[in-house]
Amino acid sequence: MRLFLLLAMFVATPAFAQDRVGIPTGSGNGGNPIGQSTTAQPAATVIVEPVAMMIAAFDTDGDAKVTRAEFDAGLRHSFDSIDTAKSGSIGYIAFSDWSERWLGDRNTLPSPFEVDRDGDNRISFAELAERFDLLFTRFDANKDGVLVRSELVTIRPQMFSPGMGRGKRGRGN
């Protein structure tokens, strides 16, 4: 047993004998290691709805504007990518697949229940286009028929300063 312990110490000695290498520090951050901060990241003030991200991706010519023609073509492409049978309508499960692919999650809005206007448990392209017409109108703040990035984001005011609400009352004490 003593031989085993002696052998284990002998094998581990080179690891203990090595010099420790410090993590380099960046300039201007008070000597904190690179990538570490002493303050928490502030809460986001600019928010993008999943449907707005999808609409922004319809910009095919790269001018950072989505025209009505780009919008219609993008929506049609998104629908056709899920309607592989070319039946002209998709069921709720296929709509969830569409939502996950184009909006990032199966549970994002619009929901299939608000899109399926005739209640037949199928969503036609016309029903999807009707719902998205309302979204286009809502996002087009200046009513010029073109969506720019500033119309697709939501600015949320900073409600609390960092550290606010962390007192005894906030913890229930």
PDB file of C-alpha atoms in Angstrom:
ATOM      1  CA  MET A   1       0.000   0.000   0.000  1.00  0.00           C
ATOM      2  CA  ARG A   2       2.879   2.332   0.843  1.00  0.00           C
ATOM      3  CA  LEU A   3       4.403   1.577  -2.515  1.00  0.00           C
ATOM      4  CA  PHE A   4       1.137   2.529  -4.227  1.00  0.00           C
ATOM      5  CA  LEU A   5       0.957   5.862  -2.374  1.00  0.00           C
ATOM      6  CA  LEU A   6       4.596   6.590  -3.137  1.00  0.00           C
ATOM      7  CA  LEU A   7       4.025   5.794  -6.817  1.00  0.00           C
ATOM      8  CA  ALA A   8       0.903   8.011  -6.919  1.00  0.00           C
ATOM      9  CA  MET A   9       2.817  10.941  -5.410  1.00  0.00           C
ATOM     10  CA  PHE A  10       5.658  10.430  -7.867  1.00  0.00           C
ATOM     11  CA  VAL A  11       3.258  10.487 -10.836  1.00  0.00           C
ATOM     12  CA  ALA A  12       1.397  13.577  -9.560  1.00  0.00           C
ATOM     13  CA  THR A  13       4.523  15.612  -8.733  1.00  0.00           C
ATOM     14  CA  PRO A  14       5.078  17.068 -12.248  1.00  0.00           C
ATOM     15  CA  ALA A  15       1.566  18.502 -12.253  1.00  0.00           C
ATOM     16  CA  PHE A  16       2.152  20.246  -8.923  1.00  0.00           C
ATOM     17  CA  ALA A  17       5.574  21.482  -9.962  1.00  0.00           C
ATOM     18  CA  GLN A  18       4.293  23.402 -12.975  1.00  0.00           C
ATOM     19  CA  ASP A  19       3.891  27.151 -12.830  1.00  0.00           C
ATOM     20  CA  ARG A  20       0.345  28.394 -13.024  1.00  0.00           C
ATOM     21  CA  VAL A  21      -0.353  30.581 -16.009  1.00  0.00           C
ATOM     22  CA  GLY A  22      -2.472  33.622 -15.226  1.00  0.00           C
ATOM     23  CA  ILE A  23      -5.425  34.603 -17.355  1.00  0.00           C
ATOM     24  CA  PRO A  24      -4.515  37.651 -19.425  1.00  0.00           C
ATOM     25  CA  THR A  25      -6.301  40.837 -18.569  1.00  0.00           C
ATOM     26  CA  GLY A  26      -7.614  43.360 -21.019  1.00  0.00           C
ATOM     27  CA  SER A  27      -6.875  47.022 -20.772  1.00  0.00           C
ATOM     28  CA  GLY A  28      -9.483  49.365 -19.455  1.00  0.00           C
ATOM     29  CA  ASN A  29     -11.575  46.894 -17.455  1.00  0.00           C
ATOM     30  CA  GLY A  30      -9.949  47.358 -14.083  1.00  0.00           C
ATOM     31  CA  GLY A  31      -7.728  44.295 -14.254  1.00  0.00           C
ATOM     32  CA  ASN A  32     -10.577  41.824 -14.612  1.00  0.00           C
ATOM     33  CA  PRO A  33      -9.866  38.777 -16.760  1.00  0.00           C
ATOM     34  CA  ILE A  34     -10.899  39.124 -20.376  1.00  0.00           C
ATOM     35  CA  GLY A  35     -14.581  38.386 -20.855  1.00  0.00           C
ATOM     36  CA  GLN A  36     -15.477  38.962 -17.207  1.00  0.00           C
ATOM     37  CA  SER A  37     -17.224  42.029 -15.930  1.00  0.00           C
ATOM     38  CA  THR A  38     -17.883  43.296 -12.459  1.00  0.00           C
ATOM     39  CA  THR A  39     -21.333  44.577 -13.425  1.00  0.00           C
ATOM     40  CA  ALA A  40     -24.266  42.648 -14.794  1.00  0.00           C
ATOM     41  CA  GLN A  41     -25.312  43.200 -18.376  1.00  0.00           C
ATOM     42  CA  PRO A  42     -28.128  45.732 -18.515  1.00  0.00           C
ATOM     43  CA  ALA A  43     -31.603  44.586 -19.469  1.00  0.00           C
ATOM     44  CA  ALA A  44     -32.393  44.740 -23.166  1.00  0.00           C
ATOM     45  CA  THR A  45     -34.235  47.822 -24.298  1.00  0.00           C
ATOM     46  CA  VAL A  46     -34.637  46.806 -27.950  1.00  0.00           C
ATOM     47  CA  ILE A  47     -36.826  43.776 -28.565  1.00  0.00           C
ATOM     48  CA  VAL A  48     -37.747  42.011 -31.786  1.00  0.00           C
ATOM     49  CA  GLU A  49     -40.825  39.833 -32.083  1.00  0.00           C
ATOM     50  CA  PRO A  50     -40.181  36.508 -33.836  1.00  0.00           C
ATOM     51  CA  VAL A  51     -42.568  37.490 -36.636  1.00  0.00           C
ATOM     52  CA  ALA A  52     -40.652  40.752 -37.130  1.00  0.00           C
ATOM     53  CA  MET A  53     -37.389  38.801 -37.457  1.00  0.00           C
ATOM     54  CA  MET A  54     -39.043  36.643 -40.084  1.00  0.00           C
ATOM     55  CA  ILE A  55     -40.270  39.687 -41.982  1.00  0.00           C
ATOM     56  CA  ALA A  56     -36.790  41.268 -41.845  1.00  0.00           C
ATOM     57  CA  ALA A  57     -35.420  38.092 -43.455  1.00  0.00           C
ATOM     58  CA  PHE A  58     -37.734  38.660 -46.447  1.00  0.00           C
ATOM     59  CA  ASP A  59     -35.393  41.481 -47.584  1.00  0.00           C
ATOM     60  CA  THR A  60     -34.037  39.807 -50.725  1.00  0.00           C
ATOM     61  CA  ASP A  61     -32.089  42.709 -52.234  1.00  0.00           C
ATOM     62  CA  GLY A  62     -30.191  43.568 -49.042  1.00  0.00           C
ATOM     63  CA  ASP A  63     -31.265  47.204 -48.812  1.00  0.00           C
ATOM     64  CA  ALA A  64     -32.502  46.755 -45.203  1.00  0.00           C
ATOM     65  CA  LYS A  65     -36.066  47.449 -46.370  1.00  0.00           C
ATOM     66  CA  VAL A  66     -38.884  44.981 -46.948  1.00  0.00           C
ATOM     67  CA  THR A  67     -41.182  46.066 -49.745  1.00  0.00           C
ATOM     68  CA  ARG A  68     -44.665  44.678 -50.093  1.00  0.00           C
ATOM     69  CA  ALA A  69     -43.496  42.534 -53.044  1.00  0.00           C
ATOM     70  CA  GLU A  70     -40.615  41.081 -50.969  1.00  0.00           C
ATOM     71  CA  PHE A  71     -43.023  40.507 -48.100  1.00  0.00           C
ATOM     72  CA  ASP A  72     -45.540  38.635 -50.268  1.00  0.00           C
ATOM     73  CA  ALA A  73     -42.836  36.547 -51.963  1.00  0.00           C
ATOM     74  CA  GLY A  74     -41.192  35.692 -48.627  1.00  0.00           C
ATOM     75  CA  LEU A  75     -44.474  34.663 -47.054  1.00  0.00           C
ATOM     76  CA  ARG A  76     -45.325  32.519 -50.083  1.00  0.00           C
ATOM     77  CA  HIS A  77     -41.902  30.862 -49.954  1.00  0.00           C
ATOM     78  CA  SER A  78     -42.256  30.118 -46.233  1.00  0.00           C
ATOM     79  CA  PHE A  79     -45.677  28.522 -46.769  1.00  0.00           C
ATOM     80  CA  ASP A  80     -44.553  26.494 -49.788  1.00  0.00           C
ATOM     81  CA  SER A  81     -41.559  25.152 -47.858  1.00  0.00           C
ATOM     82  CA  ILE A  82     -43.968  23.388 -45.484  1.00  0.00           C
ATOM     83  CA  ASP A  83     -46.762  22.551 -47.957  1.00  0.00           C
ATOM     84  CA  THR A  84     -44.605  19.950 -49.691  1.00  0.00           C
ATOM     85  CA  ALA A  85     -47.666  18.063 -50.968  1.00  0.00           C
ATOM     86  CA  LYS A  86     -48.765  21.283 -52.724  1.00  0.00           C
ATOM     87  CA  SER A  87     -52.290  20.807 -51.382  1.00  0.00           C
ATOM     88  CA  GLY A  88     -52.788  24.517 -50.742  1.00  0.00           C
ATOM     89  CA  SER A  89     -53.348  24.086 -47.019  1.00  0.00           C
ATOM     90  CA  ILE A  90     -51.535  22.721 -43.991  1.00  0.00           C
ATOM     91  CA  GLY A  91     -52.790  21.181 -40.760  1.00  0.00           C
ATOM     92  CA  TYR A  92     -52.006  22.414 -37.279  1.00  0.00           C
ATOM     93  CA  ILE A  93     -48.988  20.116 -36.879  1.00  0.00           C
ATOM     94  CA  ALA A  94     -47.540  21.342 -40.175  1.00  0.00           C
ATOM     95  CA  PHE A  95     -48.263  24.907 -39.015  1.00  0.00           C
ATOM     96  CA  SER A  96     -46.224  24.154 -35.881  1.00  0.00           C
ATOM     97  CA  ASP A  97     -43.420  22.933 -38.146  1.00  0.00           C
ATOM     98  CA  TRP A  98     -43.729  26.166 -40.133  1.00  0.00           C
ATOM     99  CA  SER A  99     -43.680  28.217 -36.936  1.00  0.00           C
ATOM    100  CA  GLU A 100     -40.598  26.448 -35.627  1.00  0.00           C
ATOM    101  CA  ARG A 101     -38.747  26.845 -38.916  1.00  0.00           C
ATOM    102  CA  TRP A 102     -39.675  30.448 -39.689  1.00  0.00           C
ATOM    103  CA  LEU A 103     -40.385  31.969 -36.265  1.00  0.00           C
ATOM    104  CA  GLY A 104     -37.966  29.951 -34.136  1.00  0.00           C
ATOM    105  CA  ASP A 105     -40.424  28.057 -31.926  1.00  0.00           C
ATOM    106  CA  ARG A 106     -43.602  26.033 -32.256  1.00  0.00           C
ATOM    107  CA  ASN A 107     -45.433  28.249 -29.774  1.00  0.00           C
ATOM    108  CA  THR A 108     -44.810  31.704 -31.202  1.00  0.00           C
ATOM    109  CA  LEU A 109     -47.530  33.988 -32.455  1.00  0.00           C
ATOM    110  CA  PRO A 110     -49.559  33.979 -34.580  1.00  0.00           C
ATOM    111  CA  SER A 111     -51.125  30.784 -33.330  1.00  0.00           C
ATOM    112  CA  PRO A 112     -52.859  28.390 -35.728  1.00  0.00           C
ATOM    113  CA  PHE A 113     -56.161  29.142 -33.998  1.00  0.00           C
ATOM    114  CA  GLU A 114     -56.049  32.829 -34.904  1.00  0.00           C
ATOM    115  CA  VAL A 115     -54.892  32.102 -38.463  1.00  0.00           C
ATOM    116  CA  ASP A 116     -57.498  29.401 -39.211  1.00  0.00           C
ATOM    117  CA  ARG A 117     -60.375  31.819 -39.810  1.00  0.00           C
ATOM    118  CA  ASP A 118     -62.913  29.274 -41.105  1.00  0.00           C
ATOM    119  CA  GLY A 119     -62.272  26.767 -38.293  1.00  0.00           C
ATOM    120  CA  ASP A 120     -61.679  23.757 -40.572  1.00  0.00           C
ATOM    121  CA  ASN A 121     -58.446  22.783 -38.755  1.00  0.00           C
ATOM    122  CA  ARG A 122     -56.484  23.576 -41.929  1.00  0.00           C
ATOM    123  CA  ILE A 123     -54.586  26.726 -42.772  1.00  0.00           C
ATOM    124  CA  SER A 124     -54.606  27.881 -46.367  1.00  0.00           C
ATOM    125  CA  PHE A 125     -52.123  30.331 -47.797  1.00  0.00           C
ATOM    126  CA  ALA A 126     -54.969  32.850 -48.124  1.00  0.00           C
ATOM    127  CA  GLU A 127     -55.659  32.585 -44.373  1.00  0.00           C
ATOM    128  CA  LEU A 128     -51.972  32.996 -43.549  1.00  0.00           C
ATOM    129  CA  ALA A 129     -51.681  35.946 -45.938  1.00  0.00           C
ATOM    130  CA  GLU A 130     -54.767  37.571 -44.400  1.00  0.00           C
ATOM    131  CA  ARG A 131     -53.240  37.368 -40.921  1.00  0.00           C
ATOM    132  CA  PHE A 132     -49.879  38.632 -42.159  1.00  0.00           C
ATOM    133  CA  ASP A 133     -51.554  41.552 -43.944  1.00  0.00           C
ATOM    134  CA  LEU A 134     -52.639  42.733 -40.506  1.00  0.00           C
ATOM    135  CA  LEU A 135     -49.083  42.324 -39.215  1.00  0.00           C
ATOM    136  CA  PHE A 136     -47.635  44.256 -42.159  1.00  0.00           C
ATOM    137  CA  THR A 137     -50.095  47.079 -41.499  1.00  0.00           C
ATOM    138  CA  ARG A 138     -49.258  47.079 -37.780  1.00  0.00           C
ATOM    139  CA  PHE A 139     -45.505  47.236 -38.359  1.00  0.00           C
ATOM    140  CA  ASP A 140     -45.687  49.854 -41.145  1.00  0.00           C
ATOM    141  CA  ALA A 141     -45.734  52.798 -38.744  1.00  0.00           C
ATOM    142  CA  ASN A 142     -45.353  55.529 -41.381  1.00  0.00           C
ATOM    143  CA  LYS A 143     -47.756  53.792 -43.808  1.00  0.00           C
ATOM    144  CA  ASP A 144     -45.382  54.004 -46.787  1.00  0.00           C
ATOM    145  CA  GLY A 145     -45.719  50.337 -47.784  1.00  0.00           C
ATOM    146  CA  VAL A 146     -42.114  49.542 -46.866  1.00  0.00           C
ATOM    147  CA  LEU A 147     -40.882  48.050 -43.586  1.00  0.00           C
ATOM    148  CA  VAL A 148     -37.547  49.258 -42.245  1.00  0.00           C
ATOM    149  CA  ARG A 149     -35.671  47.838 -39.262  1.00  0.00           C
ATOM    150  CA  SER A 150     -36.747  50.647 -36.940  1.00  0.00           C
ATOM    151  CA  GLU A 151     -40.391  49.694 -37.587  1.00  0.00           C
ATOM    152  CA  LEU A 152     -39.710  46.039 -36.802  1.00  0.00           C
ATOM    153  CA  VAL A 153     -38.130  46.549 -33.387  1.00  0.00           C
ATOM    154  CA  THR A 154     -39.810  47.502 -30.148  1.00  0.00           C
ATOM    155  CA  ILE A 155     -38.088  49.967 -27.837  1.00  0.00           C
ATOM    156  CA  ARG A 156     -38.728  49.142 -24.217  1.00  0.00           C
ATOM    157  CA  PRO A 157     -37.888  51.830 -21.662  1.00  0.00           C
ATOM    158  CA  GLN A 158     -35.437  50.915 -18.934  1.00  0.00           C
ATOM    159  CA  MET A 159     -37.779  50.555 -15.975  1.00  0.00           C
ATOM    160  CA  PHE A 160     -35.297  49.859 -13.198  1.00  0.00           C
ATOM    161  CA  SER A 161     -31.726  50.784 -12.558  1.00  0.00           C
ATOM    162  CA  PRO A 162     -29.254  47.941 -11.903  1.00  0.00           C
ATOM    163  CA  GLY A 163     -29.596  46.595  -8.384  1.00  0.00           C
ATOM    164  CA  MET A 164     -33.036  48.084  -7.848  1.00  0.00           C
ATOM    165  CA  GLY A 165     -35.547  45.781  -6.212  1.00  0.00           C
ATOM    166  CA  ARG A 166     -32.937  43.640  -4.536  1.00  0.00           C
ATOM    167  CA  GLY A 167     -33.520  44.945  -1.041  1.00  0.00           C
ATOM    168  CA  LYS A 168     -35.108  43.139   1.863  1.00  0.00           C
ATOM    169  CA  ARG A 169     -38.632  43.805   0.633  1.00  0.00           C
ATOM    170  CA  GLY A 170     -37.902  42.254  -2.761  1.00  0.00           C
ATOM    171  CA  ARG A 171     -36.784  39.012  -1.092  1.00  0.00           C
ATOM    172  CA  GLY A 172     -39.803  38.754   1.154  1.00  0.00           C
ATOM    173  CA  ASN A 173     -37.871  39.458   4.369  1.00  0.00           C
TER     174      ASN A 173
END
